[in-house]
Structures are given as structure tokens and as C-alpha cells.
PDB file of C-alpha atoms and ligand atoms in Angstrom:
ATOM      1  CA  MET K  19     -26.671  -1.793  55.914  1.00 48.00           C
ATOM      2  CA  MET K  20     -29.737  -2.423  56.988  1.00 51.00           C
ATOM      3  CA  LYS K  21     -29.108  -5.982  56.073  1.00 56.00           C
ATOM      4  CA  LEU K  22     -25.451  -5.876  57.902  1.00 54.00           C
ATOM      5  CA  PHE K  23     -27.427  -4.632  60.706  1.00 53.00           C
ATOM      6  CA  LEU K  24     -29.923  -6.953  60.829  1.00 53.00           C
ATOM      7  CA  ALA K  25     -27.356  -9.949  60.212  1.00 53.00           C
ATOM      8  CA  ALA K  26     -25.811  -8.946  63.243  1.00 50.00           C
ATOM      9  CA  VAL K  27     -28.983  -8.561  65.263  1.00 51.00           C
ATOM     10  CA  LEU K  28     -30.027 -11.897  64.301  1.00 51.00           C
ATOM     11  CA  SER K  29     -27.111 -13.671  65.262  1.00 51.00           C
ATOM     12  CA  LEU K  30     -27.215 -11.889  69.041  1.00 51.00           C
ATOM     13  CA  ALA K  31     -31.028 -13.334  69.011  1.00 49.00           C
ATOM     14  CA  ALA K  32     -29.925 -16.868  68.183  1.00 48.00           C
ATOM     15  CA  ALA K  33     -26.333 -16.866  70.484  1.00 47.00           C
ATOM     16  CA  PRO K  34     -28.542 -17.884  73.700  1.00 49.00           C
ATOM     17  CA  ALA K  35     -29.791 -21.001  71.478  1.00 53.00           C
ATOM     18  CA  LEU K  36     -26.583 -22.407  71.676  1.00 62.00           C
ATOM     19  CA  ALA K  37     -25.941 -22.305  74.957  1.00 76.00           C
ATOM     20  CA  ALA K  38     -25.909 -26.252  76.249  1.00 86.00           C
ATOM     21  CA  GLN K  39     -29.281 -27.160  77.396  1.00 93.00           C
ATOM     22  CA  VAL K  40     -27.977 -30.167  79.151  1.00 98.00           C
ATOM     23  CA  ASN K  41     -25.386 -30.909  81.820  1.00 97.00           C
ATOM     24  CA  ALA K  42     -23.540 -34.727  80.966  1.00 98.00           C
ATOM     25  CA  VAL K  43     -20.564 -36.309  82.744  1.00 98.00           C
ATOM     26  CA  ALA K  44     -19.016 -39.405  81.599  1.00 98.00           C
ATOM     27  CA  SER K  45     -17.214 -41.161  83.441  1.00 98.00           C
ATOM     28  CA  PHE K  46     -13.664 -41.470  81.059  1.00 98.00           C
ATOM     29  CA  SER K  47     -12.246 -39.650  78.410  1.00 98.00           C
ATOM     30  CA  ILE K  48     -13.381 -41.870  75.394  1.00 98.00           C
ATOM     31  CA  LEU K  49     -17.279 -41.769  76.245  1.00 98.00           C
ATOM     32  CA  GLY K  50     -16.802 -38.295  76.862  1.00 98.00           C
ATOM     33  CA  ASP K  51     -15.678 -37.967  73.388  1.00 98.00           C
ATOM     34  CA  MET K  52     -18.704 -40.192  72.092  1.00 98.00           C
ATOM     35  CA  VAL K  53     -20.907 -38.063  74.412  1.00 98.00           C
ATOM     36  CA  SER K  54     -19.793 -34.421  72.876  1.00 98.00           C
ATOM     37  CA  ARG K  55     -20.302 -36.101  69.405  1.00 98.00           C
ATOM     38  CA  VAL K  56     -23.708 -37.054  69.830  1.00 98.00           C
ATOM     39  CA  GLY K  57     -24.710 -34.195  72.352  1.00 98.00           C
ATOM     40  CA  GLY K  58     -23.178 -31.159  70.145  1.00 98.00           C
ATOM     41  CA  ASP K  59     -23.739 -27.515  71.065  1.00 96.00           C
ATOM     42  CA  ARG K  60     -26.439 -29.188  73.152  1.00 97.00           C
ATOM     43  CA  VAL K  61     -24.455 -30.395  75.801  1.00 98.00           C
ATOM     44  CA  ALA K  62     -22.306 -29.840  78.084  1.00 98.00           C
ATOM     45  CA  VAL K  63     -19.867 -32.747  78.644  1.00 98.00           C
ATOM     46  CA  THR K  64     -17.776 -32.967  81.952  1.00 98.00           C
ATOM     47  CA  THR K  65     -15.084 -36.028  81.869  1.00 98.00           C
ATOM     48  CA  ILE K  66     -14.138 -37.558  85.355  1.00 98.00           C
ATOM     49  CA  VAL K  67     -11.375 -40.032  84.140  1.00 98.00           C
ATOM     50  CA  GLY K  68      -9.167 -37.343  81.991  1.00 97.00           C
ATOM     51  CA  PRO K  69      -6.985 -38.192  78.828  1.00 98.00           C
ATOM     52  CA  ASN K  70      -3.797 -40.727  79.609  1.00 97.00           C
ATOM     53  CA  ALA K  71      -5.514 -41.911  83.335  1.00 96.00           C
ATOM     54  CA  ASP K  72      -6.669 -44.983  84.285  1.00 95.00           C
ATOM     55  CA  SER K  73     -10.288 -45.633  84.976  1.00 96.00           C
ATOM     56  CA  HIS K  74      -9.585 -49.175  86.670  1.00 93.00           C
ATOM     57  CA  ILE K  75      -8.289 -47.658  89.552  1.00 91.00           C
ATOM     58  CA  TYR K  76      -9.197 -43.916  89.522  1.00 95.00           C
ATOM     59  CA  THR K  77      -9.816 -42.540  92.805  1.00 95.00           C
ATOM     60  CA  PRO K  78     -12.732 -39.971  92.608  1.00 96.00           C
ATOM     61  CA  LYS K  79     -12.144 -36.286  93.445  1.00 96.00           C
ATOM     62  CA  PRO K  80     -14.518 -33.717  95.527  1.00 95.00           C
ATOM     63  CA  SER K  81     -14.768 -31.819  92.107  1.00 96.00           C
ATOM     64  CA  ASP K  82     -16.264 -35.288  90.329  1.00 97.00           C
ATOM     65  CA  ALA K  83     -18.959 -35.697  93.238  1.00 96.00           C
ATOM     66  CA  ALA K  84     -19.746 -32.032  92.297  1.00 96.00           C
ATOM     67  CA  ALA K  85     -19.725 -32.650  88.594  1.00 96.00           C
ATOM     68  CA  VAL K  86     -22.231 -35.507  89.085  1.00 96.00           C
ATOM     69  CA  ALA K  87     -24.544 -33.895  91.597  1.00 94.00           C
ATOM     70  CA  GLY K  88     -25.022 -30.565  89.313  1.00 94.00           C
ATOM     71  CA  ALA K  89     -25.724 -33.256  85.947  1.00 97.00           C
ATOM     72  CA  ASP K  90     -28.762 -34.382  84.342  1.00 98.00           C
ATOM     73  CA  ILE K  91     -27.660 -37.475  82.935  1.00 98.00           C
ATOM     74  CA  PHE K  92     -24.611 -39.412  83.967  1.00 98.00           C
ATOM     75  CA  PHE K  93     -22.706 -41.886  81.445  1.00 98.00           C
ATOM     76  CA  VAL K  94     -20.722 -44.915  82.738  1.00 98.00           C
ATOM     77  CA  ASN K  95     -19.037 -47.802  80.451  1.00 98.00           C
ATOM     78  CA  GLY K  96     -20.564 -50.362  82.765  1.00 97.00           C
ATOM     79  CA  LEU K  97     -19.109 -54.119  82.283  1.00 96.00           C
ATOM     80  CA  GLY K  98     -17.216 -53.523  85.878  1.00 94.00           C
ATOM     81  CA  PHE K  99     -14.866 -51.202  83.987  1.00 95.00           C
ATOM     82  CA  GLU K 100     -14.951 -48.435  86.618  1.00 96.00           C
ATOM     83  CA  GLY K 101     -14.211 -50.759  89.853  1.00 92.00           C
ATOM     84  CA  TRP K 102     -15.021 -47.361  91.868  1.00 95.00           C
ATOM     85  CA  MET K 103     -18.307 -46.658  90.208  1.00 95.00           C
ATOM     86  CA  ASP K 104     -21.052 -48.030  92.783  1.00 94.00           C
ATOM     87  CA  ARG K 105     -19.278 -46.725  95.838  1.00 95.00           C
ATOM     88  CA  PHE K 106     -19.062 -43.129  93.661  1.00 96.00           C
ATOM     89  CA  VAL K 107     -22.559 -43.306  92.706  1.00 95.00           C
ATOM     90  CA  GLU K 108     -23.998 -44.373  96.222  1.00 94.00           C
ATOM     91  CA  ALA K 109     -21.167 -41.704  97.944  1.00 93.00           C
ATOM     92  CA  THR K 110     -22.639 -38.646  95.836  1.00 94.00           C
ATOM     93  CA  GLY K 111     -26.508 -39.497  96.015  1.00 93.00           C
ATOM     94  CA  TYR K 112     -27.214 -39.195  92.643  1.00 95.00           C
ATOM     95  CA  THR K 113     -30.440 -40.054  91.618  1.00 93.00           C
ATOM     96  CA  GLY K 114     -30.321 -38.334  87.631  1.00 95.00           C
ATOM     97  CA  ALA K 115     -30.316 -40.833  85.263  1.00 97.00           C
ATOM     98  CA  LEU K 116     -28.013 -43.010  84.479  1.00 97.00           C
ATOM     99  CA  VAL K 117     -26.918 -44.318  81.177  1.00 98.00           C
ATOM    100  CA  VAL K 118     -24.891 -47.842  80.814  1.00 98.00           C
ATOM    101  CA  ALA K 119     -23.430 -47.062  77.438  1.00 98.00           C
ATOM    102  CA  SER K 120     -22.315 -51.019  76.757  1.00 98.00           C
ATOM    103  CA  GLU K 121     -25.687 -51.585  77.208  1.00 97.00           C
ATOM    104  CA  GLY K 122     -26.600 -54.152  74.511  1.00 97.00           C
ATOM    105  CA  VAL K 123     -23.192 -55.385  73.748  1.00 96.00           C
ATOM    106  CA  ALA K 124     -22.476 -58.876  73.662  1.00 94.00           C
ATOM    107  CA  ALA K 125     -19.631 -58.971  76.441  1.00 91.00           C
ATOM    108  CA  HIS K 126     -17.543 -61.780  76.760  1.00 86.00           C
ATOM    109  CA  ALA K 127     -15.237 -63.218  79.351  1.00 79.00           C
ATOM    110  CA  MET K 128     -11.416 -62.494  79.845  1.00 67.00           C
ATOM    111  CA  GLU K 129      -9.666 -64.766  78.345  1.00 56.00           C
ATOM    112  CA  GLU K 130      -7.512 -66.531  81.028  1.00 51.00           C
ATOM    113  CA  GLU K 131      -5.452 -68.943  79.315  1.00 47.00           C
ATOM    114  CA  HIS K 132      -1.715 -67.227  80.422  1.00 44.00           C
ATOM    115  CA  GLU K 133      -3.257 -67.664  83.771  1.00 42.00           C
ATOM    116  CA  ASP K 134      -4.581 -71.676  83.627  1.00 39.00           C
ATOM    117  CA  HIS K 135      -1.343 -72.899  82.108  1.00 39.00           C
ATOM    118  CA  ASP K 136       0.137 -73.288  85.318  1.00 38.00           C
ATOM    119  CA  GLY K 137      -2.334 -75.419  86.941  1.00 37.00           C
ATOM    120  CA  HIS K 138      -2.475 -73.931  90.117  1.00 39.00           C
ATOM    121  CA  GLY K 139      -5.287 -71.629  89.569  1.00 38.00           C
ATOM    122  CA  GLU K 140      -5.787 -68.036  91.001  1.00 39.00           C
ATOM    123  CA  HIS K 141      -3.650 -65.066  91.426  1.00 41.00           C
ATOM    124  CA  GLU K 142      -4.512 -62.825  94.170  1.00 39.00           C
ATOM    125  CA  GLY K 143      -6.098 -59.929  93.126  1.00 40.00           C
ATOM    126  CA  HIS K 144      -7.095 -60.766  89.291  1.00 42.00           C
ATOM    127  CA  ASP K 145     -10.623 -60.233  88.221  1.00 46.00           C
ATOM    128  CA  HIS K 146     -10.872 -63.886  87.486  1.00 47.00           C
ATOM    129  CA  GLY K 147     -13.924 -64.729  85.301  1.00 57.00           C
ATOM    130  CA  ALA K 148     -14.849 -61.473  84.929  1.00 82.00           C
ATOM    131  CA  THR K 149     -16.129 -59.415  81.983  1.00 91.00           C
ATOM    132  CA  ASP K 150     -14.083 -57.897  79.769  1.00 94.00           C
ATOM    133  CA  PRO K 151     -14.882 -54.233  79.773  1.00 96.00           C
ATOM    134  CA  HIS K 152     -13.502 -53.268  77.066  1.00 97.00           C
ATOM    135  CA  ALA K 153     -16.132 -53.462  74.648  1.00 98.00           C
ATOM    136  CA  TRP K 154     -15.179 -49.693  72.674  1.00 98.00           C
ATOM    137  CA  GLN K 155     -11.825 -51.200  71.110  1.00 98.00           C
ATOM    138  CA  SER K 156     -15.103 -52.773  68.329  1.00 98.00           C
ATOM    139  CA  LEU K 157     -15.932 -49.660  66.551  1.00 98.00           C
ATOM    140  CA  LEU K 158     -19.265 -51.780  65.830  1.00 98.00           C
ATOM    141  CA  ASN K 159     -19.248 -52.134  69.734  1.00 98.00           C
ATOM    142  CA  GLY K 160     -18.946 -48.189  69.519  1.00 98.00           C
ATOM    143  CA  VAL K 161     -22.210 -47.665  67.609  1.00 98.00           C
ATOM    144  CA  LEU K 162     -23.912 -49.168  70.031  1.00 98.00           C
ATOM    145  CA  TYR K 163     -22.966 -47.088  72.716  1.00 98.00           C
ATOM    146  CA  VAL K 164     -23.550 -43.866  70.401  1.00 98.00           C
ATOM    147  CA  GLN K 165     -27.061 -45.523  69.709  1.00 98.00           C
ATOM    148  CA  ASN K 166     -27.427 -45.500  73.567  1.00 98.00           C
ATOM    149  CA  ILE K 167     -26.159 -42.278  74.448  1.00 99.00           C
ATOM    150  CA  ALA K 168     -28.586 -40.662  72.032  1.00 98.00           C
ATOM    151  CA  ARG K 169     -31.732 -42.455  73.296  1.00 98.00           C
ATOM    152  CA  GLY K 170     -29.980 -41.225  77.081  1.00 98.00           C
ATOM    153  CA  LEU K 171     -29.994 -37.689  75.765  1.00 98.00           C
ATOM    154  CA  CYS K 172     -33.639 -37.934  74.428  1.00 98.00           C
ATOM    155  CA  THR K 173     -34.766 -39.131  77.501  1.00 98.00           C
ATOM    156  CA  VAL K 174     -33.703 -35.882  79.312  1.00 98.00           C
ATOM    157  CA  ASP K 175     -33.686 -33.618  76.552  1.00 98.00           C
ATOM    158  CA  ALA K 176     -36.777 -34.301  74.279  1.00 97.00           C
ATOM    159  CA  ASP K 177     -36.391 -30.833  71.982  1.00 97.00           C
ATOM    160  CA  GLY K 178     -32.720 -31.614  71.597  1.00 97.00           C
ATOM    161  CA  CYS K 179     -34.044 -35.650  70.134  1.00 98.00           C
ATOM    162  CA  ALA K 180     -33.982 -35.137  66.547  1.00 98.00           C
ATOM    163  CA  THR K 181     -30.586 -33.504  67.206  1.00 98.00           C
ATOM    164  CA  TYR K 182     -29.456 -36.607  68.893  1.00 98.00           C
ATOM    165  CA  THR K 183     -30.764 -38.592  66.648  1.00 98.00           C
ATOM    166  CA  ALA K 184     -29.198 -36.933  63.626  1.00 98.00           C
ATOM    167  CA  ASN K 185     -25.410 -36.505  65.350  1.00 98.00           C
ATOM    168  CA  ALA K 186     -25.686 -40.352  66.390  1.00 98.00           C
ATOM    169  CA  GLN K 187     -26.484 -41.658  62.600  1.00 98.00           C
ATOM    170  CA  ALA K 188     -23.652 -39.094  61.292  1.00 98.00           C
ATOM    171  CA  TYR K 189     -21.157 -40.312  63.839  1.00 98.00           C
ATOM    172  CA  ALA K 190     -22.160 -44.308  63.468  1.00 98.00           C
ATOM    173  CA  ALA K 191     -21.829 -43.781  59.986  1.00 98.00           C
ATOM    174  CA  GLU K 192     -17.967 -42.750  60.573  1.00 98.00           C
ATOM    175  CA  LEU K 193     -17.537 -45.450  62.674  1.00 98.00           C
ATOM    176  CA  THR K 194     -18.803 -48.195  60.435  1.00 98.00           C
ATOM    177  CA  ALA K 195     -16.799 -46.909  57.418  1.00 98.00           C
ATOM    178  CA  LEU K 196     -13.877 -46.710  59.635  1.00 98.00           C
ATOM    179  CA  ASP K 197     -14.344 -50.260  61.191  1.00 98.00           C
ATOM    180  CA  ALA K 198     -14.405 -51.546  57.516  1.00 98.00           C
ATOM    181  CA  THR K 199     -11.361 -49.634  56.635  1.00 98.00           C
ATOM    182  CA  VAL K 200      -9.696 -51.690  59.771  1.00 98.00           C
ATOM    183  CA  ARG K 201     -10.873 -54.832  58.576  1.00 97.00           C
ATOM    184  CA  GLU K 202      -9.770 -54.389  55.123  1.00 97.00           C
ATOM    185  CA  GLN K 203      -6.165 -53.096  56.252  1.00 97.00           C
ATOM    186  CA  LEU K 204      -5.861 -55.949  58.632  1.00 96.00           C
ATOM    187  CA  GLU K 205      -6.934 -58.410  56.417  1.00 96.00           C
ATOM    188  CA  ALA K 206      -3.441 -57.528  54.209  1.00 96.00           C
ATOM    189  CA  VAL K 207      -1.531 -58.559  56.923  1.00 96.00           C
ATOM    190  CA  PRO K 208      -0.620 -62.687  57.212  1.00 96.00           C
ATOM    191  CA  ALA K 209      -2.751 -64.059  59.649  1.00 94.00           C
ATOM    192  CA  GLU K 210       0.088 -65.788  61.026  1.00 93.00           C
ATOM    193  CA  ARG K 211       1.928 -62.161  62.027  1.00 95.00           C
ATOM    194  CA  ARG K 212      -1.262 -60.841  63.595  1.00 96.00           C
ATOM    195  CA  LYS K 213       0.412 -61.303  67.300  1.00 95.00           C
ATOM    196  CA  VAL K 214       0.751 -58.132  69.862  1.00 95.00           C
ATOM    197  CA  ILE K 215       1.879 -58.272  73.068  1.00 94.00           C
ATOM    198  CA  THR K 216       0.839 -54.763  74.996  1.00 94.00           C
ATOM    199  CA  THR K 217       0.772 -53.907  78.760  1.00 90.00           C
ATOM    200  CA  HIS K 218      -2.992 -55.651  79.798  1.00 90.00           C
ATOM    201  CA  ASP K 219      -5.724 -57.159  78.432  1.00 90.00           C
ATOM    202  CA  ALA K 220      -7.559 -53.979  77.020  1.00 95.00           C
ATOM    203  CA  PHE K 221      -7.793 -55.808  73.551  1.00 96.00           C
ATOM    204  CA  GLY K 222      -9.995 -58.607  73.522  1.00 95.00           C
ATOM    205  CA  TYR K 223     -12.941 -57.072  71.926  1.00 97.00           C
ATOM    206  CA  PHE K 224     -10.541 -55.881  68.833  1.00 97.00           C
ATOM    207  CA  SER K 225      -9.167 -59.177  68.616  1.00 96.00           C
ATOM    208  CA  ASP K 226     -12.605 -60.647  67.734  1.00 96.00           C
ATOM    209  CA  ALA K 227     -13.583 -57.800  65.696  1.00 97.00           C
ATOM    210  CA  TYR K 228     -10.470 -58.115  63.477  1.00 97.00           C
ATOM    211  CA  GLY K 229      -8.735 -60.816  63.953  1.00 96.00           C
ATOM    212  CA  VAL K 230      -5.541 -60.065  65.694  1.00 96.00           C
ATOM    213  CA  THR K 231      -4.110 -62.050  68.991  1.00 95.00           C
ATOM    214  CA  PHE K 232      -2.743 -59.993  71.873  1.00 94.00           C
ATOM    215  CA  LEU K 233      -1.006 -61.329  74.696  1.00 92.00           C
ATOM    216  CA  ALA K 234      -0.704 -59.041  77.519  1.00 91.00           C
ATOM    217  CA  PRO K 235       1.485 -59.758  81.260  1.00 89.00           C
ATOM    218  CA  GLU K 236      -1.378 -58.093  83.181  1.00 87.00           C
ATOM    219  CA  GLY K 237      -4.978 -58.843  83.222  1.00 87.00           C
ATOM    220  CA  ILE K 238      -8.072 -57.096  81.897  1.00 86.00           C
ATOM    221  CA  SER K 239      -8.219 -54.681  84.693  1.00 87.00           C
ATOM    222  CA  THR K 240      -4.810 -53.075  85.740  1.00 87.00           C
ATOM    223  CA  ASP K 241      -5.575 -53.380  89.696  1.00 86.00           C
ATOM    224  CA  ALA K 242      -3.157 -56.214  89.887  1.00 83.00           C
ATOM    225  CA  GLU K 243       0.788 -57.237  89.529  1.00 86.00           C
ATOM    226  CA  PRO K 244       1.503 -60.104  87.258  1.00 89.00           C
ATOM    227  CA  SER K 245       3.101 -62.838  88.656  1.00 90.00           C
ATOM    228  CA  ALA K 246       6.993 -63.334  87.545  1.00 91.00           C
ATOM    229  CA  ALA K 247       5.938 -66.745  86.303  1.00 90.00           C
ATOM    230  CA  ASP K 248       3.135 -64.798  84.163  1.00 88.00           C
ATOM    231  CA  VAL K 249       5.904 -62.662  82.647  1.00 90.00           C
ATOM    232  CA  ALA K 250       8.444 -65.649  82.461  1.00 92.00           C
ATOM    233  CA  ARG K 251       5.744 -67.258  80.577  1.00 90.00           C
ATOM    234  CA  LEU K 252       5.116 -64.597  78.186  1.00 90.00           C
ATOM    235  CA  ILE K 253       9.108 -63.983  77.229  1.00 93.00           C
ATOM    236  CA  ILE K 254       9.281 -67.369  76.366  1.00 92.00           C
ATOM    237  CA  GLN K 255       6.664 -66.957  73.857  1.00 89.00           C
ATOM    238  CA  ILE K 256       7.978 -63.948  72.894  1.00 91.00           C
ATOM    239  CA  LYS K 257      11.242 -65.605  71.696  1.00 91.00           C
ATOM    240  CA  SER K 258       9.574 -69.185  70.453  1.00 91.00           C
ATOM    241  CA  GLU K 259       6.768 -67.769  68.231  1.00 89.00           C
ATOM    242  CA  ASP K 260       9.226 -64.882  67.478  1.00 89.00           C
ATOM    243  CA  VAL K 261       6.923 -61.712  68.570  1.00 92.00           C
ATOM    244  CA  ARG K 262       8.020 -58.729  67.045  1.00 91.00           C
ATOM    245  CA  ALA K 263       4.833 -56.169  68.270  1.00 94.00           C
ATOM    246  CA  LEU K 264       5.496 -55.210  71.522  1.00 95.00           C
ATOM    247  CA  PHE K 265       3.568 -52.102  73.032  1.00 95.00           C
ATOM    248  CA  ILE K 266       3.550 -49.878  75.793  1.00 94.00           C
ATOM    249  CA  GLU K 267       0.030 -48.337  76.584  1.00 94.00           C
ATOM    250  CA  ASN K 268      -0.891 -44.348  77.506  1.00 94.00           C
ATOM    251  CA  MET K 269      -2.221 -45.400  80.646  1.00 91.00           C
ATOM    252  CA  SER K 270      -0.451 -47.883  82.041  1.00 90.00           C
ATOM    253  CA  ASP K 271       2.894 -48.349  83.850  1.00 90.00           C
ATOM    254  CA  PRO K 272       5.571 -48.643  81.046  1.00 92.00           C
ATOM    255  CA  ARG K 273       8.018 -50.289  83.393  1.00 92.00           C
ATOM    256  CA  LEU K 274       7.306 -53.954  82.694  1.00 92.00           C
ATOM    257  CA  ILE K 275       6.961 -53.911  78.740  1.00 93.00           C
ATOM    258  CA  GLN K 276      10.226 -52.130  79.371  1.00 93.00           C
ATOM    259  CA  GLN K 277      11.738 -55.061  80.854  1.00 92.00           C
ATOM    260  CA  ILE K 278      10.129 -57.076  78.518  1.00 93.00           C
ATOM    261  CA  ALA K 279      11.382 -55.990  75.850  1.00 94.00           C
ATOM    262  CA  ASP K 280      14.900 -55.407  77.494  1.00 94.00           C
ATOM    263  CA  GLU K 281      15.032 -59.398  78.042  1.00 92.00           C
ATOM    264  CA  THR K 282      13.899 -60.416  74.513  1.00 92.00           C
ATOM    265  CA  GLY K 283      16.165 -57.667  72.375  1.00 91.00           C
ATOM    266  CA  VAL K 284      12.567 -56.278  70.757  1.00 90.00           C
ATOM    267  CA  THR K 285      11.985 -52.894  70.348  1.00 88.00           C
ATOM    268  CA  LEU K 286       9.364 -51.186  71.582  1.00 93.00           C
ATOM    269  CA  GLY K 287       6.540 -50.186  68.719  1.00 93.00           C
ATOM    270  CA  GLY K 288       5.354 -47.602  70.017  1.00 95.00           C
ATOM    271  CA  GLU K 289       1.562 -46.300  72.652  1.00 96.00           C
ATOM    272  CA  LEU K 290      -1.703 -47.449  72.056  1.00 97.00           C
ATOM    273  CA  TYR K 291      -4.373 -46.098  73.498  1.00 98.00           C
ATOM    274  CA  ALA K 292      -6.668 -48.467  75.375  1.00 97.00           C
ATOM    275  CA  ASP K 293      -8.434 -46.963  78.262  1.00 97.00           C
ATOM    276  CA  ALA K 294      -8.398 -43.358  77.867  1.00 98.00           C
ATOM    277  CA  LEU K 295      -7.084 -40.766  75.104  1.00 98.00           C
ATOM    278  CA  SER K 296      -4.214 -38.600  74.403  1.00 98.00           C
ATOM    279  CA  GLN K 297      -4.519 -34.947  75.238  1.00 98.00           C
ATOM    280  CA  PRO K 298      -5.704 -32.549  72.713  1.00 97.00           C
ATOM    281  CA  ASP K 299      -2.576 -31.818  71.089  1.00 98.00           C
ATOM    282  CA  GLY K 300      -1.530 -35.551  71.383  1.00 98.00           C
ATOM    283  CA  PRO K 301      -2.078 -38.531  68.480  1.00 98.00           C
ATOM    284  CA  ALA K 302      -5.318 -39.738  70.296  1.00 98.00           C
ATOM    285  CA  PRO K 303      -7.837 -36.755  70.962  1.00 98.00           C
ATOM    286  CA  ALA K 304     -10.968 -38.358  69.996  1.00 98.00           C
ATOM    287  CA  TYR K 305     -12.181 -42.089  69.434  1.00 98.00           C
ATOM    288  CA  LEU K 306     -11.686 -41.800  65.905  1.00 98.00           C
ATOM    289  CA  ASP K 307      -8.057 -41.013  66.139  1.00 98.00           C
ATOM    290  CA  MET K 308      -7.293 -43.389  68.733  1.00 98.00           C
ATOM    291  CA  PHE K 309      -8.167 -46.391  66.119  1.00 98.00           C
ATOM    292  CA  ARG K 310      -6.739 -44.575  63.634  1.00 98.00           C
ATOM    293  CA  HIS K 311      -3.871 -44.139  65.754  1.00 98.00           C
ATOM    294  CA  ASN K 312      -3.526 -47.858  67.045  1.00 98.00           C
ATOM    295  CA  VAL K 313      -3.934 -49.439  63.948  1.00 98.00           C
ATOM    296  CA  GLY K 314      -1.290 -47.316  62.334  1.00 97.00           C
ATOM    297  CA  LEU K 315       1.091 -48.862  64.835  1.00 97.00           C
ATOM    298  CA  LEU K 316       0.266 -52.283  64.941  1.00 97.00           C
ATOM    299  CA  ILE K 317       0.160 -53.029  61.423  1.00 96.00           C
ATOM    300  CA  PRO K 318       3.905 -52.112  60.680  1.00 95.00           C
ATOM    301  CA  ALA K 319       4.880 -53.652  64.022  1.00 95.00           C
ATOM    302  CA  MET K 320       2.902 -56.813  62.615  1.00 95.00           C
ATOM    303  CA  GLU K 321       4.420 -57.199  59.480  1.00 94.00           C
ATOM    304  CA  GLY K 322       7.560 -57.698  61.151  1.00 91.00           C
ATOM    305  CA  ASN K 323       7.335 -60.548  62.835  1.00 90.00           C
TER     306      ASN K 323
HETATM  307 ZN1  LIG Q  30      -8.735 -51.311  81.057  1.00 95.83          ZN
END
């Protein structure tokens, strides 16, 4: 009886230690999940751009500014992903810790092939020559994000640093293991079949890491409509190369891809998670789930190419 009583008292006494020590804000859902994994119980995470939402063209709300104003640390992707970020940070007057999660990633520029073929140079509104911001689409880049997150949390909460470092190591081990699995699974698909059409150029790092070619009517940002000529060229390419892996994205307008499906007679392979997670009850509520889901859709679709 005494033991039970003591246990109850001890668990009550321990309860306050579980309250979050750090208020963190993350710019988008994938990053928010990573911060939660590294921060554990010590960190309360608020995410600005939520599930299934588009970070490229987001308009911050007053509640976002309030969240940042009360934050100890603010995590952003960087590489130009959040086009609204500089104005937002300036408007909020935020002067706390700011961590660019992609720091140290070997960034690459957008591939401009499909715009350069026509020879007339620029399309208005496209992010020409801009850096591709979608670095999380390589799991090993995800490991870099996790290390940057842990380092950032250590600067604002030294007492928790050992916890963050341990969480980051365990999480990075999961990411590295999935990376190896994904490589192995994709290598089993014949190289000439590894071609995919999706809405916007979000899979450049995936392409480099895992040897899959992605073709997209839209550029690296979703802020501009592709021209009719871009779409026509893509349709010709789909027909001439007999590409059957055609996908919509969770945070992009599906109409253009649906039009391409109609015009080519190709059946949609499903919905890839590019720049945002799903809702908690969806197929991609976390970064690791997102990767498993995408690869699980890509492989059977590419095998049909
Ligand atoms: Zn994107």
C-alpha cells in the first residue's frame, strides 16, 4: 500500500518535468515533425504551414505572427522555399534564435531543361536559376536537418542538449536505415523505367539521391502557371517515351495533371507528398511515413512504364 502511495506521489512530482521547456515554431509540416522528433517532450512545436498546404505561396495569418512572437526558436527550411519569410520575420520583429534547417546541404539549382528547349529564354514568373529548396526529399539531407535542429535546440536549452543529441542520433539512424532500403528498392526497378511525371519540380534531390527522373509542368515553385507550350511539350514527351507513372501532389492543384492524364490516356498513380505532410489520419503524417508512402506508390507505377 505504501509503495503504491509513494509511486503516486513520485509520478505527481515528476509531472511538471514533462512540461515543455522550449517553444519552437517551424515554418512547415515536414520540418515541424522533425523538430518534434528531436525535441521530444521538452519542446512544444507550432507549425505555420500545416498539412496539405503550400509553403511557396503561403500568406501568414495574425496567429502565425503571435506564435513567432512567443517563440524561443524558429526553424525554417531556407533555400528560398518560404517566399514570404523575409517579409514575415521583418513584420513580426522576431529577434530570437533562427535556424535554417537546410544549412550545409549541397544545394543544387533547378534543372531548366524543359524551359530551355524552346529557345526563347524566360517565362515570366518562373524562379529561373533559383536554388531548388526541396532538400528534404533526400533522406540523407534529412539527417543534416536533424543535426541542425539538435544544434539549434542546444543553443536555447543547454539542460536538454544531451536529450536532443540522443533523440537526433536515434532519429538519424532511422532515416539512414530507410535511405538504404529505398535505394535497394529503387535499384530493383530497371533504370529505363525510372521516370515519373508530377505537378511541380519538387523531387530534384530525390532524383539525384535515388536515380529517378522526374518531369513536371511547373517549376520549383508553385507560384507560376506553366505555359501551354510547356504542357504540350510534356505531353509529347510522355507519349514518345511511354511514361505511365503520373502523379498529383497533396499540396498542388491537381487539374493540370488531370488534363495531362486525359490527353495521354495515362491513369493517375496516386498522390505524392511533396512539400507537406498529410493530416494525422492520412497516409503521410510524419516525414518517415511520407517517404515510405511516396516510394510505395512510385515503384509499382514505374514498373508499368
Ligand atoms: Zn515545392
